[in-house]
Short mmCIF file of C-alpha atoms and ligand atoms in Angstrom, two decimals:
data_model
loop_
_atom_site.label_atom_id
_atom_site.label_comp_id
_atom_site.label_asym_id
_atom_site.label_seq_id
_atom_site.Cartn_x
_atom_site.Cartn_y
_atom_site.Cartn_z
CA MET G 67 12.47 -4.51 -24.19
CA ILE G 68 12.18 -4.59 -19.77
CA THR G 69 15.05 -6.22 -18.26
CA LYS G 70 14.42 -9.52 -16.76
CA ILE G 71 15.05 -8.60 -12.99
CA ILE G 72 12.67 -11.06 -10.83
CA ARG G 73 14.42 -14.77 -10.78
CA GLU G 74 13.52 -16.86 -13.72
CA GLU G 75 13.14 -19.69 -11.02
CA LEU G 76 10.08 -17.54 -9.02
CA ILE G 77 8.48 -17.00 -12.28
CA GLN G 78 8.30 -20.27 -13.31
CA ARG G 79 7.00 -21.34 -9.99
CA ALA G 80 4.66 -18.60 -9.94
CA LYS G 81 3.58 -19.40 -13.69
CA LYS G 82 3.16 -23.46 -12.62
CA TYR G 83 0.61 -22.08 -9.58
CA VAL G 84 -1.30 -19.78 -12.43
CA GLU G 85 -1.85 -22.77 -14.59
CA LYS G 86 -2.43 -25.42 -11.90
CA GLY G 87 -4.61 -23.20 -9.28
CA GLU G 88 -8.26 -23.54 -9.41
CA LYS G 89 -9.21 -21.77 -6.31
CA PHE G 90 -7.23 -18.43 -5.93
CA VAL G 91 -7.34 -15.92 -2.92
CA ILE G 92 -5.37 -12.63 -3.54
CA VAL G 93 -4.66 -10.76 0.03
CA ALA G 94 -3.77 -7.36 0.87
CA HIS G 95 -2.74 -5.42 3.86
CA VAL G 96 -4.34 -3.63 6.23
CA SER G 97 -6.06 0.19 5.17
CA PRO G 98 -5.40 -1.15 1.84
CA ASP G 99 -3.85 1.81 -0.44
CA GLY G 100 -3.82 2.34 -4.03
CA ASP G 101 -0.55 -0.15 -4.64
CA ALA G 102 -2.27 -2.72 -2.48
CA LEU G 103 -5.90 -2.48 -4.39
CA GLY G 104 -4.33 -2.05 -8.12
CA SER G 105 -1.86 -4.96 -7.24
CA SER G 106 -4.68 -7.22 -6.39
CA LEU G 107 -7.04 -6.31 -8.86
CA GLY G 108 -4.80 -6.01 -11.70
CA LEU G 109 -4.18 -9.97 -10.65
CA TYR G 110 -7.47 -11.05 -10.27
CA HIS G 111 -8.36 -9.48 -14.08
CA PHE G 112 -5.47 -11.41 -15.47
CA LEU G 113 -6.59 -14.73 -13.92
CA ASN G 114 -10.26 -14.13 -14.88
CA GLU G 115 -9.12 -13.25 -18.21
CA TYR G 116 -6.71 -16.46 -18.10
CA GLY G 117 -10.04 -18.46 -17.48
CA LYS G 118 -10.04 -18.77 -13.80
CA ASP G 119 -13.36 -18.25 -12.16
CA GLU G 120 -12.24 -18.93 -8.76
CA VAL G 121 -10.49 -15.62 -7.93
CA ASN G 122 -11.42 -13.42 -4.65
CA VAL G 123 -9.53 -10.69 -3.24
CA VAL G 124 -9.73 -10.34 0.66
CA VAL G 125 -8.53 -7.08 2.38
CA PRO G 126 -8.76 -6.95 6.28
CA ASN G 127 -10.30 -3.48 6.05
CA GLU G 128 -12.35 -0.79 4.31
CA PHE G 129 -10.49 1.28 1.93
CA PRO G 130 -10.78 5.05 0.81
CA GLU G 131 -13.25 6.16 -1.07
CA PHE G 132 -11.78 7.39 -4.22
CA TYR G 133 -10.81 4.03 -4.93
CA LYS G 134 -14.28 2.59 -5.37
CA TRP G 135 -14.32 3.29 -9.18
CA MET G 136 -11.57 0.93 -9.60
CA PRO G 137 -12.92 -2.22 -11.80
CA GLY G 138 -13.84 -5.29 -10.09
CA ILE G 139 -13.48 -3.37 -6.43
CA LYS G 140 -17.09 -4.25 -5.50
CA GLU G 141 -15.73 -7.80 -5.41
CA VAL G 142 -13.10 -7.26 -2.97
CA VAL G 143 -14.04 -9.20 -0.01
CA ILE G 144 -13.71 -7.05 3.67
CA HIS G 145 -12.53 -9.01 6.13
CA ASP G 146 -13.83 -6.69 9.17
CA LYS G 147 -17.26 -6.95 7.15
CA TYR G 148 -17.35 -10.61 6.13
CA PRO G 149 -15.27 -12.48 8.51
CA GLU G 150 -16.46 -15.76 8.12
CA PHE G 151 -16.96 -15.54 4.47
CA ALA G 152 -13.32 -14.37 3.70
CA GLU G 153 -11.91 -17.33 6.12
CA GLN G 154 -13.92 -19.56 4.49
CA LEU G 155 -12.46 -18.56 1.12
CA LEU G 156 -8.93 -18.65 2.24
CA ALA G 157 -9.56 -21.93 4.03
CA GLU G 158 -10.37 -23.31 0.73
CA ALA G 159 -8.21 -21.68 -1.45
CA ASP G 160 -5.28 -24.02 -3.22
CA VAL G 161 -3.11 -20.73 -4.11
CA ILE G 162 -2.99 -17.67 -2.08
CA PHE G 163 -1.15 -14.40 -3.55
CA CYS G 164 0.20 -12.35 -0.47
CA LEU G 165 0.26 -9.00 -2.36
CA ASP G 166 2.35 -5.53 -1.08
CA PHE G 167 3.05 -6.87 2.39
CA ASN G 168 5.94 -9.45 3.90
CA GLU G 169 4.80 -10.29 7.32
CA PRO G 170 1.34 -11.68 8.65
CA LYS G 171 1.02 -8.83 11.18
CA ARG G 172 0.21 -6.22 8.51
CA LEU G 173 -2.73 -8.17 7.83
CA GLU G 174 -4.03 -7.33 11.67
CA LYS G 175 -6.61 -9.53 12.58
CA LEU G 176 -6.86 -11.25 9.31
CA GLY G 177 -3.28 -12.55 9.59
CA PRO G 178 -3.80 -15.86 11.37
CA ALA G 179 -6.57 -17.03 8.73
CA VAL G 180 -3.63 -16.68 5.92
CA VAL G 181 -0.95 -18.39 8.23
CA ALA G 182 -3.23 -21.12 8.65
CA ALA G 183 -4.63 -21.61 5.63
CA PRO G 184 -3.37 -24.63 4.01
CA GLY G 185 -3.04 -23.36 0.54
CA ARG G 186 0.19 -22.49 -1.50
CA LYS G 187 1.20 -18.79 -0.88
CA VAL G 188 3.15 -16.59 -3.15
CA MET G 189 4.23 -13.34 -1.74
CA ILE G 190 4.83 -10.31 -4.21
CA ASP G 191 6.40 -7.72 -2.47
CA HIS G 192 8.55 -4.78 -2.74
CA HIS G 193 9.01 -3.86 1.16
CA LEU G 194 12.56 -4.62 2.54
CA ASN G 195 12.88 -7.58 5.11
CA PRO G 196 10.41 -10.13 4.30
CA ALA G 197 9.25 -12.95 6.55
CA THR G 198 10.04 -16.00 4.75
CA ASP G 199 8.43 -18.66 6.92
CA PHE G 200 4.53 -18.00 5.91
CA CYS G 201 5.09 -18.27 1.94
CA ARG G 202 6.21 -20.65 -0.15
CA VAL G 203 7.35 -18.49 -2.61
CA VAL G 204 8.66 -15.38 -1.89
CA ILE G 205 9.15 -12.61 -4.58
CA SER G 206 10.64 -9.75 -2.75
CA TYR G 207 12.13 -6.90 -4.77
CA PRO G 208 12.47 -3.63 -2.61
CA GLU G 209 13.79 -2.17 -5.62
CA PHE G 210 10.69 -1.73 -7.57
CA SER G 211 8.67 1.50 -6.44
CA SER G 212 5.57 -0.53 -6.54
CA THR G 213 4.05 -4.20 -6.14
CA SER G 214 1.65 -3.24 -9.19
CA GLU G 215 4.96 -2.63 -11.47
CA MET G 216 5.70 -6.28 -10.08
CA ILE G 217 2.68 -7.75 -11.57
CA PHE G 218 3.07 -6.15 -14.82
CA ARG G 219 6.74 -7.82 -14.99
CA LEU G 220 5.09 -11.24 -13.89
CA ILE G 221 2.59 -11.30 -16.10
CA CYS G 222 4.89 -10.71 -19.33
CA ARG G 223 7.97 -13.01 -18.16
CA ILE G 224 5.17 -15.92 -18.01
CA GLY G 225 4.36 -15.07 -21.24
CA MET G 226 0.71 -13.72 -20.96
CA PHE G 227 0.82 -10.14 -21.89
CA ASP G 228 -2.16 -10.58 -24.17
CA LEU G 229 -3.93 -11.83 -21.23
CA MET G 230 -3.76 -8.33 -19.48
CA ASN G 231 -6.93 -6.49 -20.37
CA LYS G 232 -7.74 -3.12 -20.28
CA LYS G 233 -9.49 -3.46 -16.57
CA ALA G 234 -5.91 -5.09 -15.28
CA ALA G 235 -4.15 -2.19 -16.79
CA GLU G 236 -6.01 0.28 -15.04
CA CYS G 237 -5.46 -1.13 -11.93
CA ILE G 238 -1.74 -1.55 -12.30
CA TYR G 239 -1.38 1.90 -13.08
CA THR G 240 -3.30 3.14 -10.18
CA GLY G 241 -0.94 1.21 -7.81
CA MET G 242 2.53 2.49 -9.59
CA MET G 243 1.06 6.04 -9.49
CA THR G 244 -0.11 5.62 -6.16
CA ASP G 245 2.84 4.29 -4.56
CA THR G 246 5.17 7.17 -6.47
CA GLY G 247 2.86 9.91 -5.10
CA SER G 248 1.83 10.52 -8.86
CA PHE G 249 5.53 10.10 -10.21
CA THR G 250 7.11 12.27 -7.77
CA TYR G 251 9.19 9.95 -6.10
CA ASN G 252 10.96 6.71 -6.64
CA SER G 253 10.31 7.35 -10.12
CA ASN G 254 13.15 8.09 -12.09
CA LYS G 255 13.69 4.58 -13.83
CA PRO G 256 13.57 4.65 -17.44
CA GLU G 257 11.84 1.54 -17.31
CA THR G 258 8.85 2.56 -15.54
CA TYR G 259 7.73 4.74 -18.51
CA ILE G 260 8.23 2.00 -21.13
CA ILE G 261 5.43 0.20 -18.70
CA ILE G 262 3.51 2.91 -18.82
CA SER G 263 3.62 3.35 -22.55
CA GLU G 264 2.44 -0.09 -22.50
CA LEU G 265 -0.32 0.17 -20.43
CA ILE G 266 -1.70 3.24 -22.53
CA LYS G 267 -1.66 1.11 -25.16
CA LYS G 268 -3.93 -1.38 -23.30
CA GLY G 269 -6.27 1.52 -23.44
CA ILE G 270 -6.06 3.16 -19.99
CA ASP G 271 -6.60 6.83 -19.60
CA LYS G 272 -3.82 7.73 -17.41
CA ASP G 273 -4.81 11.46 -16.88
CA GLU G 274 -8.48 10.33 -15.90
CA ILE G 275 -6.88 7.98 -13.31
CA TYR G 276 -5.49 10.96 -11.73
CA ARG G 277 -8.36 12.66 -11.62
CA LYS G 278 -10.42 9.91 -10.38
CA VAL G 279 -7.94 9.48 -7.42
CA ASN G 280 -6.34 12.67 -6.23
CA GLN G 281 -9.12 15.37 -7.09
CA VAL G 282 -12.19 14.09 -5.15
CA SER G 283 -11.45 15.49 -2.04
CA SER G 284 -14.69 15.97 0.28
CA GLU G 285 -15.29 19.60 1.92
CA GLY G 286 -14.72 18.36 5.23
CA ARG G 287 -11.23 16.76 3.69
CA LEU G 288 -10.01 19.77 2.55
CA ARG G 289 -10.81 22.05 5.66
CA LEU G 290 -9.06 19.44 7.91
CA MET G 291 -6.13 19.65 5.67
CA GLY G 292 -6.54 23.37 6.23
CA TYR G 293 -6.85 23.06 10.04
CA LEU G 294 -4.12 20.74 10.54
CA LEU G 295 -1.41 22.85 8.70
CA TYR G 296 -2.56 26.15 10.18
CA GLU G 297 -3.53 25.03 13.85
CA LYS G 298 -1.35 22.03 14.58
CA MET G 299 1.93 21.65 12.45
CA LYS G 300 4.67 21.71 14.76
CA VAL G 301 8.08 22.41 13.42
CA TYR G 302 11.46 21.67 14.86
CA PRO G 303 13.89 23.59 12.42
CA GLU G 304 16.86 22.41 14.26
CA GLN G 305 16.07 18.88 12.99
CA GLN G 306 14.83 19.51 9.77
CA THR G 307 10.99 17.93 11.32
CA ALA G 308 7.46 18.65 10.94
CA LEU G 309 5.20 16.89 13.33
CA LEU G 310 1.38 16.61 12.61
CA THR G 311 -0.97 15.18 14.73
CA LEU G 312 -4.88 14.87 14.84
CA ASP G 313 -6.96 13.29 17.41
CA ARG G 314 -10.50 11.76 17.22
CA LYS G 315 -12.34 14.69 18.34
CA GLU G 316 -10.17 16.75 15.70
CA LEU G 317 -11.19 14.03 12.68
CA ALA G 318 -14.79 13.98 13.88
CA ARG G 319 -15.20 17.37 13.82
CA PHE G 320 -14.13 17.38 9.93
CA ASN G 321 -16.40 14.13 9.31
CA TYR G 322 -13.54 12.13 9.05
CA ARG G 323 -13.69 9.12 6.73
CA PRO G 324 -11.18 6.70 5.67
CA GLY G 325 -8.75 8.12 3.50
CA ASP G 326 -9.16 11.64 4.12
CA THR G 327 -5.71 12.10 5.48
CA GLU G 328 -3.83 10.18 2.78
CA GLY G 329 -0.87 12.20 1.54
CA PHE G 330 -0.90 14.67 4.54
CA VAL G 331 2.33 13.72 5.62
CA ASN G 332 3.67 14.60 2.59
CA LEU G 333 2.71 18.41 3.08
CA PRO G 334 5.29 19.61 5.71
CA LEU G 335 8.06 18.15 3.10
CA GLY G 336 6.93 21.20 0.69
CA MET G 337 8.59 23.52 3.15
CA ASN G 338 12.08 24.68 2.83
CA GLY G 339 14.08 23.04 5.72
CA VAL G 340 12.13 20.40 6.44
CA SER G 341 13.50 16.79 5.05
CA PHE G 342 11.30 14.29 8.04
CA SER G 343 7.73 14.55 8.57
CA VAL G 344 5.73 12.78 10.97
CA PHE G 345 2.01 12.43 11.25
CA LEU G 346 0.13 10.63 14.24
CA ARG G 347 -3.36 10.29 13.85
CA GLU G 348 -5.79 8.77 16.78
CA ASP G 349 -7.62 5.88 15.45
CA GLU G 350 -9.94 3.31 17.45
CA GLU G 351 -7.48 0.79 18.48
CA TYR G 352 -3.75 2.67 18.59
CA ILE G 353 -2.04 5.72 17.01
CA LYS G 354 -1.21 5.56 12.98
CA VAL G 355 2.09 6.68 12.65
CA SER G 356 3.00 7.61 9.28
CA LEU G 357 6.54 9.11 8.31
CA ARG G 358 8.15 10.32 5.26
CA SER G 359 11.44 11.84 4.43
CA VAL G 360 13.83 13.14 1.84
CA GLY G 361 17.23 12.50 1.31
CA ASP G 362 18.94 9.82 3.50
CA PHE G 363 16.80 10.00 6.88
CA PRO G 364 15.94 6.48 7.53
CA CYS G 365 12.22 6.62 8.39
CA ASN G 366 11.87 2.90 8.32
CA GLU G 367 14.84 2.45 11.32
CA PHE G 368 12.93 5.61 13.16
CA ALA G 369 9.69 3.68 12.38
CA ALA G 370 10.91 0.08 13.61
CA ARG G 371 12.62 1.55 16.75
CA TYR G 372 9.84 3.60 18.04
CA PHE G 373 6.64 2.43 16.55
CA HIS G 374 6.49 -1.22 15.91
CA GLY G 375 6.60 -0.34 12.20
CA GLY G 376 8.84 -0.22 9.08
CA GLY G 377 8.56 0.37 5.48
CA HIS G 378 10.98 2.13 3.07
CA LYS G 379 13.61 4.26 3.82
CA ASN G 380 11.48 7.68 2.68
CA ALA G 381 8.09 6.19 3.38
CA SER G 382 6.99 4.02 6.69
CA GLY G 383 4.55 3.43 9.06
CA GLY G 384 3.90 1.66 12.24
CA GLU G 385 1.57 2.16 15.71
CA PHE G 386 1.77 3.54 19.02
CA LEU G 387 -0.41 1.93 21.76
CA GLY G 388 -1.01 4.12 23.97
CA SER G 389 -2.25 8.25 24.34
CA LEU G 390 -1.54 10.70 21.64
CA GLU G 391 0.64 12.95 23.97
CA ASP G 392 2.56 9.85 25.16
CA ALA G 393 3.19 9.24 21.18
CA ILE G 394 4.07 12.88 21.25
CA GLN G 395 6.66 12.34 23.92
CA VAL G 396 7.98 9.12 21.91
CA PHE G 397 8.61 10.62 19.17
CA GLU G 398 10.12 13.93 20.64
CA LYS G 399 12.75 11.37 22.67
CA GLY G 400 13.31 9.69 19.22
CA LEU G 401 14.02 12.72 17.16
CA LYS G 402 16.68 13.73 19.86
CA GLU G 403 18.11 10.13 20.06
CA PHE G 404 18.34 10.28 16.01
CA LYS G 405 19.01 13.70 14.94
CA ALA G 406 21.47 14.61 18.00
P1 LIG S 1602 1.46 4.70 5.17
O1 LIG S 1602 2.28 6.02 6.14
O2 LIG S 1602 1.08 5.16 3.91
O3 LIG S 1602 0.75 4.24 5.93
O4 LIG S 1602 2.60 3.73 5.11
C1 LIG S 1602 3.85 4.09 4.50
C2 LIG S 1602 4.52 2.73 3.93
O5 LIG S 1602 4.86 2.15 5.44
C3 LIG S 1602 4.18 1.66 3.18
O6 LIG S 1602 4.90 1.34 2.59
C4 LIG S 1602 3.73 0.50 4.43
O7 LIG S 1602 3.51 -0.39 3.82
C5 LIG S 1602 4.16 0.93 5.37
N1 LIG S 1602 4.01 0.88 6.72
C6 LIG S 1602 2.96 0.99 7.04
N2 LIG S 1602 2.47 0.85 8.32
C7 LIG S 1602 3.29 -0.35 8.73
C8 LIG S 1602 3.57 -0.92 10.12
O8 LIG S 1602 2.74 -0.89 10.75
N3 LIG S 1602 4.60 -1.84 9.85
C9 LIG S 1602 5.35 -2.04 8.91
N4 LIG S 1602 6.21 -2.78 8.62
N5 LIG S 1602 5.00 -1.15 7.56
C10 LIG S 1602 4.66 -0.11 7.47
MN1 LIG S 1603 3.33 -0.96 -2.28
#
């Protein structure tokens, strides 16, 4: 039915850890998105259903409000809020699943505790160029559009599809949906829809999940989007590029909450003649950089060269230590170099 893409040896090793493990911790990347949370909670519900009662999900920091309906989300341990508890869970775990990231740097302050933890680590991820030295088992397949889809495939392949309950299915669907822009990019493979069909048979309501994630803007978020597009978007027509920027004062004016700018970076790509879009947002400790493209432009190379980042060809991120003005200059210099 579904092609066996993940190598059998990796499936068997993961299966052994699932069977033998007692204390599990599932870790996902900083500023967890729908796929980080969806894959983690999908695996969490599966392990619970399997009968494992010591399973915890640990993430570095807070996630957006519009994921707070997800089954199991209240159990997620946020390292920023409870550092000692999170680190104790990690130190005591015998199996640690690292989901939706492939280098400790993506955990920011949580990274050292994960690297130092003695438990067996299994990476399940779909980003390019995995660091292979911090996990014992590396299941890295950039051809998948989400880590959540990989979790679905893993559960099937270890022969425990029956143990994927509705809660797990809802979380897995959420990750598949959010990492493909609600199935508008990286989403043209027939098997994706076979999987969705199976998830619907598990009882999910895909239309409701779409609404819960995508149609819950606060007034501030909608007005911030309007302001950003009207006042702040800079277009570089010759480079088919658009730049969006927001500083902290502007964010505060619109009562910014984590997650409020989710998806903004995609908006300029809806404009004729724009195939590369960059969003610079002034956060507390750095300038957060998001990059998106349509077509061949390699956002990940741009992010790696100028913003200590990476990601996928069409969707990448990074950060800049310095002022917003300096970040804009670096971006413009990069644009000249890349699009000369
Ligand atoms: P976003 O713009 O939504 O934060 O990130 C888009 C994509 O780039 C995601 O796949 C994410 O994993 C990746 N990404 C975001 N920030 C970073 C970063 O600082 N380093 C790397 N290597 N990838 C990132
Ligand atoms: Mn992902």
